[in-house]
mmCIF file of C-alpha atoms in Angstrom:
data_model
loop_
_atom_site.group_PDB
_atom_site.id
_atom_site.type_symbol
_atom_site.label_atom_id
_atom_site.label_comp_id
_atom_site.label_asym_id
_atom_site.label_seq_id
_atom_site.Cartn_x
_atom_site.Cartn_y
_atom_site.Cartn_z
ATOM 1 C CA MET A 23 12.868 5.081 -28.123
ATOM 2 C CA PHE A 24 12.870 8.072 -25.794
ATOM 3 C CA ILE A 25 16.462 7.424 -24.559
ATOM 4 C CA ASP A 26 19.990 7.397 -26.109
ATOM 5 C CA SER A 27 21.192 4.719 -24.692
ATOM 6 C CA SER A 28 25.016 5.350 -26.673
ATOM 7 C CA GLN A 29 25.189 7.741 -23.188
ATOM 8 C CA PRO A 30 24.870 6.808 -19.604
ATOM 9 C CA ILE A 31 22.449 8.782 -18.662
ATOM 10 C CA PRO A 32 22.567 11.079 -15.653
ATOM 11 C CA LEU A 33 21.027 10.065 -12.373
ATOM 12 C CA ASP A 34 18.563 12.456 -11.859
ATOM 13 C CA ASP A 35 17.145 11.709 -15.561
ATOM 14 C CA HIS A 36 16.569 8.378 -14.332
ATOM 15 C CA LEU A 37 12.783 7.571 -14.033
ATOM 16 C CA CYS A 38 13.767 4.647 -11.481
ATOM 17 C CA PHE A 39 15.737 6.991 -8.964
ATOM 18 C CA SER A 40 12.665 9.809 -9.454
ATOM 19 C CA LEU A 41 9.735 6.547 -8.748
ATOM 20 C CA TYR A 42 11.980 5.351 -5.964
ATOM 21 C CA ALA A 43 13.340 8.559 -4.161
ATOM 22 C CA THR A 44 9.098 9.850 -4.077
ATOM 23 C CA SER A 45 8.538 6.614 -2.842
ATOM 24 C CA ARG A 46 11.083 7.378 0.140
ATOM 25 C CA ALA A 47 9.467 11.246 0.344
ATOM 26 C CA ILE A 48 5.806 9.114 0.951
ATOM 27 C CA GLN A 49 6.340 7.486 2.870
ATOM 28 C CA LYS A 50 8.199 9.597 4.973
ATOM 29 C CA LEU A 51 5.358 12.112 5.115
ATOM 30 C CA TYR A 52 3.217 9.514 6.645
ATOM 31 C CA HIS A 53 4.948 7.939 8.881
ATOM 32 C CA ASP A 54 4.479 10.882 11.568
ATOM 33 C CA GLY A 55 1.007 9.992 11.208
ATOM 34 C CA LEU A 56 1.352 6.440 11.362
ATOM 35 C CA SER A 57 4.168 6.273 14.274
ATOM 36 C CA GLU A 58 1.366 8.059 16.003
ATOM 37 C CA HIS A 59 -0.946 5.018 16.129
ATOM 38 C CA ASP A 60 2.391 2.997 16.253
ATOM 39 C CA LEU A 61 1.669 1.244 12.793
ATOM 40 C CA THR A 62 3.852 1.137 10.418
ATOM 41 C CA TYR A 63 3.763 2.169 6.621
ATOM 42 C CA PRO A 64 2.871 -2.007 5.450
ATOM 43 C CA GLN A 65 0.650 -2.336 8.486
ATOM 44 C CA TYR A 66 -1.156 0.966 7.511
ATOM 45 C CA LEU A 67 -1.767 -0.768 3.404
ATOM 46 C CA VAL A 68 -3.272 -3.313 5.239
ATOM 47 C CA LEU A 69 -5.671 -2.321 7.248
ATOM 48 C CA VAL A 70 -6.465 0.003 3.930
ATOM 49 C CA SER A 71 -7.008 -3.381 1.481
ATOM 50 C CA LEU A 72 -9.138 -4.747 4.578
ATOM 51 C CA TYR A 73 -11.012 -1.614 5.160
ATOM 52 C CA GLN A 74 -12.123 -1.250 1.625
ATOM 53 C CA TYR A 75 -12.605 -5.214 0.701
ATOM 54 C CA ASP A 76 -13.569 -6.566 3.667
ATOM 55 C CA GLU A 77 -12.610 -9.774 4.093
ATOM 56 C CA VAL A 78 -10.479 -11.454 1.385
ATOM 57 C CA SER A 79 -7.149 -14.432 1.497
ATOM 58 C CA VAL A 80 -3.854 -13.995 2.247
ATOM 59 C CA LYS A 81 -3.329 -14.769 -1.357
ATOM 60 C CA ARG A 82 -5.932 -12.035 -2.356
ATOM 61 C CA LEU A 83 -4.049 -10.129 0.171
ATOM 62 C CA GLY A 84 -0.381 -10.138 -1.515
ATOM 63 C CA GLU A 85 -1.090 -9.808 -4.625
ATOM 64 C CA LEU A 86 -3.471 -6.435 -3.816
ATOM 65 C CA LEU A 87 -0.317 -5.542 -2.535
ATOM 66 C CA SER A 88 2.342 -7.117 -3.964
ATOM 67 C CA LEU A 89 3.910 -8.760 -1.008
ATOM 68 C CA ASP A 90 5.171 -11.943 -0.962
ATOM 69 C CA SER A 91 3.741 -14.461 2.122
ATOM 70 C CA GLY A 92 7.090 -14.511 3.721
ATOM 71 C CA THR A 93 6.740 -10.647 4.548
ATOM 72 C CA LEU A 94 3.322 -10.500 5.005
ATOM 73 C CA THR A 95 2.277 -13.318 7.242
ATOM 74 C CA PRO A 96 4.797 -11.573 9.806
ATOM 75 C CA LEU A 97 2.887 -8.248 9.695
ATOM 76 C CA LEU A 98 -0.373 -10.361 9.669
ATOM 77 C CA LYS A 99 0.171 -11.508 13.142
ATOM 78 C CA ARG A 100 1.381 -9.002 14.797
ATOM 79 C CA LEU A 101 -1.716 -6.960 13.806
ATOM 80 C CA GLU A 102 -3.519 -9.587 14.835
ATOM 81 C CA ARG A 103 -1.443 -9.440 18.039
ATOM 82 C CA GLU A 104 -2.695 -6.323 18.720
ATOM 83 C CA GLY A 105 -6.454 -7.035 18.229
ATOM 84 C CA LEU A 106 -6.707 -4.862 14.745
ATOM 85 C CA LEU A 107 -7.909 -8.266 12.669
ATOM 86 C CA VAL A 108 -8.900 -12.385 12.788
ATOM 87 C CA ARG A 109 -6.839 -14.762 10.609
ATOM 88 C CA ASN A 110 -9.460 -17.651 9.909
ATOM 89 C CA ARG A 111 -9.094 -20.867 7.581
ATOM 90 C CA SER A 112 -12.025 -20.732 5.204
ATOM 91 C CA LYS A 113 -14.477 -23.902 6.252
ATOM 92 C CA LYS A 114 -14.830 -24.322 2.476
ATOM 93 C CA ASP A 115 -10.757 -25.294 1.618
ATOM 94 C CA GLU A 116 -8.809 -25.492 4.675
ATOM 95 C CA ARG A 117 -5.685 -24.482 3.495
ATOM 96 C CA VAL A 118 -7.054 -20.657 2.327
ATOM 97 C CA VAL A 119 -6.703 -18.153 4.709
ATOM 98 C CA LYS A 120 -9.389 -15.204 5.493
ATOM 99 C CA VAL A 121 -8.273 -11.985 6.820
ATOM 100 C CA HIS A 122 -11.166 -9.997 7.921
ATOM 101 C CA LEU A 123 -10.986 -6.544 10.661
ATOM 102 C CA THR A 124 -12.009 -6.056 13.919
ATOM 103 C CA THR A 125 -14.575 -3.129 15.269
ATOM 104 C CA GLU A 126 -11.049 -1.922 16.931
ATOM 105 C CA GLY A 127 -9.356 -2.710 13.442
ATOM 106 C CA ARG A 128 -11.810 -0.802 11.408
ATOM 107 C CA ASN A 129 -11.692 2.161 14.307
ATOM 108 C CA LYS A 130 -8.541 2.793 13.670
ATOM 109 C CA ARG A 131 -8.484 2.709 10.195
ATOM 110 C CA GLN A 132 -10.902 5.352 10.250
ATOM 111 C CA GLU A 133 -8.259 7.251 12.711
ATOM 112 C CA ILE A 134 -6.315 7.594 10.054
ATOM 113 C CA ASN A 135 -8.356 8.595 7.560
ATOM 114 C CA ASP A 136 -6.674 12.266 6.420
ATOM 115 C CA LEU A 137 -2.982 10.659 5.631
ATOM 116 C CA PRO A 138 -3.730 10.698 1.567
ATOM 117 C CA GLU A 139 -5.463 14.577 2.066
ATOM 118 C CA THR A 140 -1.918 15.603 3.086
ATOM 119 C CA LEU A 141 -0.111 14.268 0.470
ATOM 120 C CA VAL A 142 -2.305 15.746 -1.841
ATOM 121 C CA GLU A 143 -2.356 18.633 -0.798
ATOM 122 C CA LYS A 144 1.769 18.973 0.116
ATOM 123 C CA SER A 145 2.053 17.392 -3.967
ATOM 124 C CA GLY A 146 -0.007 21.494 -5.106
ATOM 125 C CA PHE A 147 -1.619 18.774 -7.621
ATOM 126 C CA THR A 148 -4.930 20.285 -9.646
ATOM 127 C CA LYS A 149 -6.998 17.850 -9.267
ATOM 128 C CA ASP A 150 -6.523 16.766 -13.144
ATOM 129 C CA GLU A 151 -2.606 16.518 -12.539
ATOM 130 C CA TRP A 152 -3.368 14.411 -9.917
ATOM 131 C CA ASP A 153 -5.445 12.374 -11.769
ATOM 132 C CA THR A 154 -3.190 11.792 -14.467
ATOM 133 C CA LEU A 155 -0.343 11.269 -12.583
ATOM 134 C CA GLU A 156 -2.081 8.167 -10.671
ATOM 135 C CA ASN A 157 -3.190 6.855 -13.555
ATOM 136 C CA LEU A 158 -0.862 7.170 -15.430
ATOM 137 C CA SER A 159 2.003 5.393 -12.552
ATOM 138 C CA LYS A 160 -0.647 2.710 -12.803
ATOM 139 C CA LYS A 161 -0.513 2.173 -16.139
ATOM 140 C CA LEU A 162 3.527 1.379 -15.709
ATOM 141 C CA PHE A 163 3.177 -0.891 -12.413
ATOM 142 C CA ASN A 164 0.925 -3.112 -14.926
ATOM 143 C CA ASN A 165 3.073 -2.528 -18.042
ATOM 144 C CA ILE A 166 6.055 -3.728 -16.043
ATOM 145 C CA THR A 167 4.253 -6.602 -13.972
ATOM 146 C CA THR A 168 2.158 -8.335 -17.056
ATOM 147 C CA LYS A 169 4.025 -11.434 -18.559
#
């Protein structure tokens, strides 16, 4: 075990706080670039996912983004009102709603393509350090979310 549970852990030694603070800092870094395009961070993630997967069900999109339908549906409605995506019921199963980007949505995704590069540059990490961080982060997420 890495942690001595006989003593309270100082705030700076809490991994959960470090990850939380880092996540907020990344979102703040992205905020300026996103606000120029009238997007929030969650909306950005929707555009990124739909650009990558082309057309997905709302359920699958929620799984990809770790968002429940109560959070995801308002995001999708706003992006649809802005002409960035389209939601359609599946012809095979009307209970399934499919989502895909419009041409305008694809263009908007291209406009904000440099945001991850900004983060990589600011990190000061080497490629190996970046890859290690990404792999460990994914492993941690999978380990704590797998039942």
